[in-house]
């Protein structure tokens, strides 16, 4: 906790909960940071309500906090139902932890259920829009080669942006090699440009580390493999040669350090603008498009689940609703008796 106004009697048990999530549950740094913000906001609410000890929290305090999240009555920004639900999940988890660790006798949050957000279908863009997006990136500079490789990689693997920027060079296995690689690929034109005669130079896969540091192996398509090889051969050495650099990160920034999530988002946004894509495009848009296009091409939903790194197939099945909507639209437009 960084808020010095919070009493240690609340901060210490909260820190114990966050340490439990990090060490025993293996929660990622990004998720842990979100939980920390949620818990800190909750502790501020408790202090404002006159609570300074965990055992003094009642269900009324928890439900009051839930209501305040939607209105901003606690002094924070009003949250949408989905964000409020995530915050209450963190709060419920903390109270459950306190009870199991005998810091409190009862769990006041046990019967408090988070709001059920409206089900939103993931937004995907069309295949031709993806192609325009990727081909809008110029590859005549080291940064351009990196940008093209990053975007090709995101669409080819469906990786989360945090997974992509967290990759090291050694996580890419197979046909992709650096400037010292031997064989015909090292001397071939590795521009990554699409052509009718492109052929696979061999199998290439990438090791992705998802939520909870769970590892999965995802194949790289020929376009992504070529783009990454172009980056490794012609682009990355220029950025990695700067003084004080040369780390293992696959994607480097202009100073030779690891590319950040924010920079990756900016790269995608600029490419979408150059391609003239009117809808808002985010790194998750490419992930959604990856899954949707696989299912439209006949892939089994459980295969897509494995590729995305979803723990439950239920999470993946939402993409089948997207393809079903597409089928309904095509039917309504094409069938002579679909409309009155």
Short mmCIF file of C-alpha atoms in Angstrom, two decimals:
data_model
loop_
_atom_site.label_atom_id
_atom_site.label_comp_id
_atom_site.label_asym_id
_atom_site.label_seq_id
_atom_site.Cartn_x
_atom_site.Cartn_y
_atom_site.Cartn_z
CA UNK A 1 0.00 0.00 0.00
CA UNK A 2 1.28 3.46 -0.84
CA UNK A 3 -1.41 5.53 0.89
CA UNK A 4 0.24 6.78 4.09
CA UNK A 5 -3.12 7.85 5.53
CA UNK A 6 -4.34 4.27 5.84
CA UNK A 7 -3.94 2.62 9.26
CA UNK A 8 -1.41 -0.19 9.54
CA UNK A 9 -4.08 -2.34 11.16
CA UNK A 10 -5.74 -2.55 7.71
CA UNK A 11 -2.67 -2.24 5.50
CA UNK A 12 -0.79 -5.19 7.00
CA UNK A 13 -3.60 -7.76 6.42
CA UNK A 14 -4.17 -6.34 2.93
CA UNK A 15 -0.47 -6.68 2.10
CA UNK A 16 -0.56 -10.27 3.34
CA UNK A 17 -3.40 -10.97 0.89
CA UNK A 18 -1.53 -9.39 -2.03
CA UNK A 19 1.63 -11.32 -1.14
CA UNK A 20 -0.47 -14.50 -1.16
CA UNK A 21 -1.72 -13.70 -4.66
CA UNK A 22 1.79 -13.01 -5.93
CA UNK A 23 3.66 -15.89 -4.31
CA UNK A 24 1.18 -18.72 -3.88
CA UNK A 25 -1.26 -17.97 -6.68
CA UNK A 26 1.37 -16.82 -9.18
CA UNK A 27 -0.67 -13.78 -10.23
CA UNK A 28 0.86 -11.71 -13.01
CA UNK A 29 2.30 -8.29 -12.22
CA UNK A 30 -0.39 -6.52 -14.28
CA UNK A 31 -3.28 -8.31 -12.56
CA UNK A 32 -1.66 -7.86 -9.16
CA UNK A 33 -1.36 -4.13 -9.82
CA UNK A 34 -5.09 -3.96 -10.61
CA UNK A 35 -5.92 -5.87 -7.41
CA UNK A 36 -3.71 -3.52 -5.40
CA UNK A 37 -5.57 -0.49 -6.74
CA UNK A 38 -8.93 -2.12 -6.01
CA UNK A 39 -7.94 -3.07 -2.46
CA UNK A 40 -6.51 0.38 -1.75
CA UNK A 41 -9.74 2.00 -2.89
CA UNK A 42 -11.70 -0.35 -0.62
CA UNK A 43 -9.51 0.41 2.40
CA UNK A 44 -10.03 4.14 1.88
CA UNK A 45 -13.77 3.49 1.88
CA UNK A 46 -13.55 1.54 5.13
CA UNK A 47 -11.56 4.30 6.82
CA UNK A 48 -14.11 6.88 5.67
CA UNK A 49 -16.79 4.67 7.24
CA UNK A 50 -14.89 4.63 10.54
CA UNK A 51 -13.47 1.10 10.20
CA UNK A 52 -9.83 0.58 11.19
CA UNK A 53 -9.77 -3.16 12.06
CA UNK A 54 -10.60 -6.09 9.73
CA UNK A 55 -12.93 -7.69 12.28
CA UNK A 56 -15.09 -4.54 12.36
CA UNK A 57 -16.12 -4.83 8.69
CA UNK A 58 -19.77 -5.80 8.15
CA UNK A 59 -21.76 -6.75 5.11
CA UNK A 60 -23.21 -3.23 5.13
CA UNK A 61 -19.74 -1.81 4.51
CA UNK A 62 -19.14 -4.15 1.58
CA UNK A 63 -22.52 -3.52 -0.09
CA UNK A 64 -22.11 0.21 0.49
CA UNK A 65 -18.76 0.09 -1.26
CA UNK A 66 -20.29 -1.80 -4.18
CA UNK A 67 -22.95 0.88 -4.59
CA UNK A 68 -20.36 3.65 -4.30
CA UNK A 69 -18.28 2.14 -7.09
CA UNK A 70 -21.06 2.78 -9.57
CA UNK A 71 -21.65 6.37 -8.50
CA UNK A 72 -18.21 7.50 -7.40
CA UNK A 73 -19.59 8.29 -3.95
CA UNK A 74 -16.37 6.99 -2.41
CA UNK A 75 -14.41 9.77 -4.07
CA UNK A 76 -13.11 7.65 -6.95
CA UNK A 77 -14.15 7.50 -10.58
CA UNK A 78 -17.54 5.84 -11.21
CA UNK A 79 -17.01 2.35 -12.58
CA UNK A 80 -18.90 0.44 -15.24
CA UNK A 81 -20.51 -2.82 -14.05
CA UNK A 82 -17.67 -4.93 -15.47
CA UNK A 83 -14.98 -2.93 -13.64
CA UNK A 84 -17.05 -2.84 -10.45
CA UNK A 85 -17.44 -6.61 -10.62
CA UNK A 86 -13.67 -7.05 -10.88
CA UNK A 87 -13.15 -4.79 -7.87
CA UNK A 88 -15.64 -6.73 -5.76
CA UNK A 89 -13.96 -9.99 -6.75
CA UNK A 90 -10.73 -8.60 -5.27
CA UNK A 91 -12.55 -7.50 -2.11
CA UNK A 92 -14.29 -10.85 -1.69
CA UNK A 93 -11.02 -12.67 -2.18
CA UNK A 94 -9.36 -10.58 0.51
CA UNK A 95 -12.11 -11.20 3.04
CA UNK A 96 -12.04 -14.92 2.27
CA UNK A 97 -8.27 -14.90 2.81
CA UNK A 98 -8.64 -13.05 6.11
CA UNK A 99 -11.15 -15.63 7.32
CA UNK A 100 -9.01 -18.60 6.28
CA UNK A 101 -5.99 -17.05 7.98
CA UNK A 102 -8.08 -16.47 11.14
CA UNK A 103 -7.64 -12.71 10.94
CA UNK A 104 -11.43 -12.43 11.15
CA UNK A 105 -14.06 -14.81 12.48
CA UNK A 106 -16.64 -14.21 9.76
CA UNK A 107 -16.62 -13.28 6.08
CA UNK A 108 -18.82 -10.19 5.55
CA UNK A 109 -18.38 -10.31 1.77
CA UNK A 110 -19.39 -13.93 1.31
CA UNK A 111 -22.98 -13.21 0.28
CA UNK A 112 -22.21 -10.04 -1.68
CA UNK A 113 -22.38 -10.81 -5.39
CA UNK A 114 -20.77 -8.58 -8.01
CA UNK A 115 -23.01 -6.94 -10.62
CA UNK A 116 -23.49 -9.03 -13.72
CA UNK A 117 -22.23 -6.97 -16.65
CA UNK A 118 -24.02 -7.06 -19.95
CA UNK A 119 -22.43 -9.63 -22.22
CA UNK A 120 -20.38 -7.85 -24.84
CA UNK A 121 -19.35 -9.67 -27.96
CA UNK A 122 -15.67 -9.27 -28.78
CA UNK A 123 -15.00 -6.84 -31.61
CA UNK A 124 -13.12 -8.28 -34.57
CA UNK A 125 -12.14 -6.71 -37.87
CA UNK A 126 -12.43 -8.35 -41.28
CA UNK A 127 -9.61 -10.32 -42.90
CA UNK A 128 -9.14 -7.65 -45.57
CA UNK A 129 -8.88 -5.00 -42.84
CA UNK A 130 -6.23 -7.05 -41.05
CA UNK A 131 -4.28 -7.34 -44.31
CA UNK A 132 -4.54 -3.59 -44.90
CA UNK A 133 -3.42 -2.92 -41.33
CA UNK A 134 -0.35 -5.14 -41.62
CA UNK A 135 0.66 -3.90 -45.05
CA UNK A 136 0.31 -0.25 -43.99
CA UNK A 137 3.50 -0.55 -41.93
CA UNK A 138 6.62 0.57 -43.86
CA UNK A 139 9.58 -1.77 -43.45
CA UNK A 140 12.44 0.47 -44.60
CA UNK A 141 13.72 1.23 -41.08
CA UNK A 142 14.60 -0.92 -38.06
CA UNK A 143 11.57 0.46 -36.21
CA UNK A 144 9.32 -0.32 -39.17
CA UNK A 145 10.59 -3.90 -39.32
CA UNK A 146 9.87 -4.24 -35.62
CA UNK A 147 6.38 -2.79 -35.95
CA UNK A 148 5.51 -5.11 -38.84
CA UNK A 149 6.89 -8.12 -36.94
CA UNK A 150 4.95 -7.19 -33.81
CA UNK A 151 1.61 -6.79 -35.59
CA UNK A 152 2.09 -9.92 -37.69
CA UNK A 153 2.93 -11.77 -34.49
CA UNK A 154 -0.16 -10.53 -32.61
CA UNK A 155 -2.51 -11.60 -35.39
CA UNK A 156 -0.72 -14.89 -36.11
CA UNK A 157 -0.75 -16.06 -32.48
CA UNK A 158 -3.65 -14.29 -30.79
CA UNK A 159 -1.24 -13.35 -28.02
CA UNK A 160 -2.10 -10.83 -25.34
CA UNK A 161 -0.06 -7.65 -25.67
CA UNK A 162 1.62 -8.33 -22.31
CA UNK A 163 2.66 -11.77 -23.59
CA UNK A 164 4.13 -10.29 -26.77
CA UNK A 165 6.23 -7.57 -25.16
CA UNK A 166 7.38 -10.02 -22.49
CA UNK A 167 8.92 -12.38 -25.05
CA UNK A 168 12.64 -13.04 -25.31
CA UNK A 169 14.37 -13.98 -28.55
CA UNK A 170 14.87 -17.55 -27.31
CA UNK A 171 11.09 -17.98 -26.90
CA UNK A 172 10.76 -18.18 -30.70
CA UNK A 173 11.79 -21.66 -31.79
CA UNK A 174 12.11 -23.16 -35.26
CA UNK A 175 12.69 -21.50 -38.60
CA UNK A 176 13.25 -17.99 -37.23
CA UNK A 177 16.91 -17.06 -36.70
CA UNK A 178 18.98 -14.00 -35.97
CA UNK A 179 21.72 -12.46 -38.09
CA UNK A 180 24.09 -15.35 -37.40
CA UNK A 181 21.60 -18.00 -38.53
CA UNK A 182 22.84 -20.40 -41.16
CA UNK A 183 20.95 -21.80 -44.10
CA UNK A 184 19.11 -20.35 -47.05
CA UNK A 185 16.69 -18.30 -44.95
CA UNK A 186 19.45 -16.11 -43.54
CA UNK A 187 20.34 -14.87 -46.99
CA UNK A 188 16.84 -14.74 -48.44
CA UNK A 189 14.75 -11.62 -48.70
CA UNK A 190 13.19 -11.47 -45.24
CA UNK A 191 11.05 -8.40 -45.84
CA UNK A 192 7.90 -10.11 -44.68
CA UNK A 193 6.04 -8.79 -47.73
CA UNK A 194 3.22 -10.99 -48.91
CA UNK A 195 3.55 -12.74 -52.26
CA UNK A 196 1.87 -15.47 -54.17
CA UNK A 197 4.96 -17.66 -54.09
CA UNK A 198 5.57 -17.55 -50.33
CA UNK A 199 6.41 -20.93 -48.93
CA UNK A 200 6.98 -22.23 -45.41
CA UNK A 201 10.70 -22.45 -44.67
CA UNK A 202 10.03 -24.87 -41.83
CA UNK A 203 8.03 -25.10 -38.65
CA UNK A 204 8.28 -22.21 -36.22
CA UNK A 205 6.59 -21.95 -32.85
CA UNK A 206 6.62 -19.53 -29.95
CA UNK A 207 6.45 -20.15 -26.23
CA UNK A 208 3.90 -17.82 -24.64
CA UNK A 209 3.55 -17.29 -20.92
CA UNK A 210 -0.01 -16.35 -20.04
CA UNK A 211 -1.90 -15.67 -16.85
CA UNK A 212 -0.35 -17.35 -13.84
CA UNK A 213 2.84 -17.85 -15.89
CA UNK A 214 1.15 -20.78 -17.64
CA UNK A 215 3.16 -21.77 -20.71
CA UNK A 216 1.64 -22.71 -24.04
CA UNK A 217 3.13 -23.39 -27.46
CA UNK A 218 1.59 -21.59 -30.44
CA UNK A 219 2.63 -22.08 -34.09
CA UNK A 220 3.78 -19.14 -36.19
CA UNK A 221 2.41 -18.77 -39.70
CA UNK A 222 4.76 -18.17 -42.60
CA UNK A 223 4.01 -14.43 -42.81
CA UNK A 224 4.71 -13.86 -39.12
CA UNK A 225 7.83 -16.03 -39.24
CA UNK A 226 9.17 -14.06 -42.23
CA UNK A 227 8.41 -10.73 -40.56
CA UNK A 228 10.12 -11.76 -37.33
CA UNK A 229 13.14 -13.04 -39.24
CA UNK A 230 13.35 -9.74 -41.12
CA UNK A 231 13.30 -7.93 -37.78
CA UNK A 232 15.95 -10.20 -36.26
CA UNK A 233 18.24 -10.02 -39.29
CA UNK A 234 17.84 -6.43 -40.47
CA UNK A 235 16.25 -4.46 -37.65
CA UNK A 236 16.98 -5.65 -34.14
CA UNK A 237 20.81 -5.56 -34.39
CA UNK A 238 20.71 -1.80 -35.03
CA UNK A 239 18.73 -1.12 -31.85
CA UNK A 240 20.50 -3.75 -29.74
CA UNK A 241 23.94 -2.31 -30.56
CA UNK A 242 23.40 0.87 -28.57
CA UNK A 243 25.55 1.31 -25.41
CA UNK A 244 24.05 -0.31 -22.34
CA UNK A 245 21.62 -2.48 -24.33
CA UNK A 246 21.66 -5.98 -25.74
CA UNK A 247 19.11 -7.64 -23.47
CA UNK A 248 17.15 -10.75 -24.43
CA UNK A 249 13.85 -9.03 -25.32
CA UNK A 250 12.43 -9.95 -28.72
CA UNK A 251 10.86 -6.54 -29.35
CA UNK A 252 13.07 -3.54 -28.52
CA UNK A 253 12.30 0.16 -28.23
CA UNK A 254 14.34 2.90 -29.88
CA UNK A 255 16.77 2.94 -26.92
CA UNK A 256 17.39 -0.79 -27.11
CA UNK A 257 15.29 -1.69 -24.08
CA UNK A 258 12.20 -3.88 -23.92
CA UNK A 259 9.20 -2.46 -25.77
CA UNK A 260 6.41 -1.39 -23.40
CA UNK A 261 2.72 -2.22 -23.69
CA UNK A 262 1.92 1.46 -24.20
CA UNK A 263 4.39 1.73 -27.09
CA UNK A 264 2.98 -1.42 -28.68
CA UNK A 265 -0.53 0.05 -28.46
CA UNK A 266 0.70 3.24 -30.14
CA UNK A 267 2.29 1.21 -32.95
CA UNK A 268 -1.02 -0.52 -33.63
CA UNK A 269 -3.02 2.70 -33.46
CA UNK A 270 -0.79 4.41 -36.02
CA UNK A 271 -0.97 1.42 -38.35
CA UNK A 272 -4.77 1.40 -38.13
CA UNK A 273 -4.86 5.10 -38.99
CA UNK A 274 -2.58 4.59 -42.00
CA UNK A 275 -4.78 1.71 -43.17
CA UNK A 276 -7.89 3.89 -42.91
CA UNK A 277 -9.71 1.54 -40.53
CA UNK A 278 -12.59 3.53 -39.12
CA UNK A 279 -13.35 1.36 -36.10
CA UNK A 280 -11.24 1.57 -32.97
CA UNK A 281 -8.47 -1.03 -33.03
CA UNK A 282 -6.64 -2.25 -29.93
CA UNK A 283 -4.19 -5.13 -29.34
CA UNK A 284 -7.16 -7.15 -28.11
CA UNK A 285 -8.90 -6.48 -31.43
CA UNK A 286 -6.24 -8.57 -33.17
CA UNK A 287 -6.66 -11.28 -30.54
CA UNK A 288 -10.42 -11.28 -31.13
CA UNK A 289 -9.90 -11.32 -34.90
CA UNK A 290 -7.46 -14.23 -34.59
CA UNK A 291 -10.06 -16.32 -32.75
CA UNK A 292 -13.01 -15.27 -34.91
CA UNK A 293 -11.23 -15.96 -38.19
CA UNK A 294 -10.06 -19.38 -36.99
CA UNK A 295 -13.61 -20.37 -36.06
CA UNK A 296 -14.97 -19.01 -39.34
CA UNK A 297 -12.38 -21.18 -41.08
CA UNK A 298 -13.66 -24.30 -39.34
CA UNK A 299 -11.28 -24.60 -36.38
CA UNK A 300 -12.54 -26.54 -33.36
CA UNK A 301 -13.40 -24.30 -30.42
CA UNK A 302 -11.21 -26.34 -28.06
CA UNK A 303 -8.20 -25.86 -30.33
CA UNK A 304 -8.85 -22.12 -30.28
CA UNK A 305 -9.13 -22.34 -26.49
CA UNK A 306 -5.65 -23.85 -26.28
CA UNK A 307 -4.19 -21.28 -28.66
CA UNK A 308 -5.68 -18.39 -26.69
CA UNK A 309 -4.63 -19.84 -23.35
CA UNK A 310 -8.15 -19.80 -21.90
CA UNK A 311 -8.54 -21.92 -18.77
CA UNK A 312 -12.18 -22.65 -19.64
CA UNK A 313 -13.77 -23.33 -23.01
CA UNK A 314 -16.72 -21.20 -21.86
CA UNK A 315 -14.55 -18.11 -22.26
CA UNK A 316 -13.73 -19.10 -25.83
CA UNK A 317 -17.30 -19.95 -26.80
CA UNK A 318 -18.23 -16.26 -26.85
CA UNK A 319 -16.43 -16.11 -30.22
CA UNK A 320 -18.88 -18.64 -31.64
CA UNK A 321 -21.61 -16.06 -31.02
CA UNK A 322 -19.71 -13.61 -33.21
CA UNK A 323 -19.55 -16.06 -36.10
CA UNK A 324 -23.21 -16.97 -35.57
CA UNK A 325 -24.11 -13.28 -35.87
CA UNK A 326 -22.17 -13.13 -39.14
CA UNK A 327 -24.07 -16.14 -40.46
CA UNK A 328 -27.39 -14.53 -39.55
CA UNK A 329 -26.42 -11.31 -41.34
CA UNK A 330 -25.41 -13.19 -44.48
CA UNK A 331 -28.61 -15.24 -44.38
CA UNK A 332 -30.78 -12.16 -43.94
CA UNK A 333 -29.10 -10.42 -46.85
CA UNK A 334 -28.93 -13.37 -49.24
CA UNK A 335 -31.91 -15.65 -48.70
CA UNK A 336 -34.93 -14.68 -50.82
CA UNK A 337 -37.42 -15.45 -48.04
CA UNK A 338 -35.38 -14.25 -45.08
CA UNK A 339 -37.28 -10.96 -44.91
CA UNK A 340 -40.87 -10.02 -45.51
#
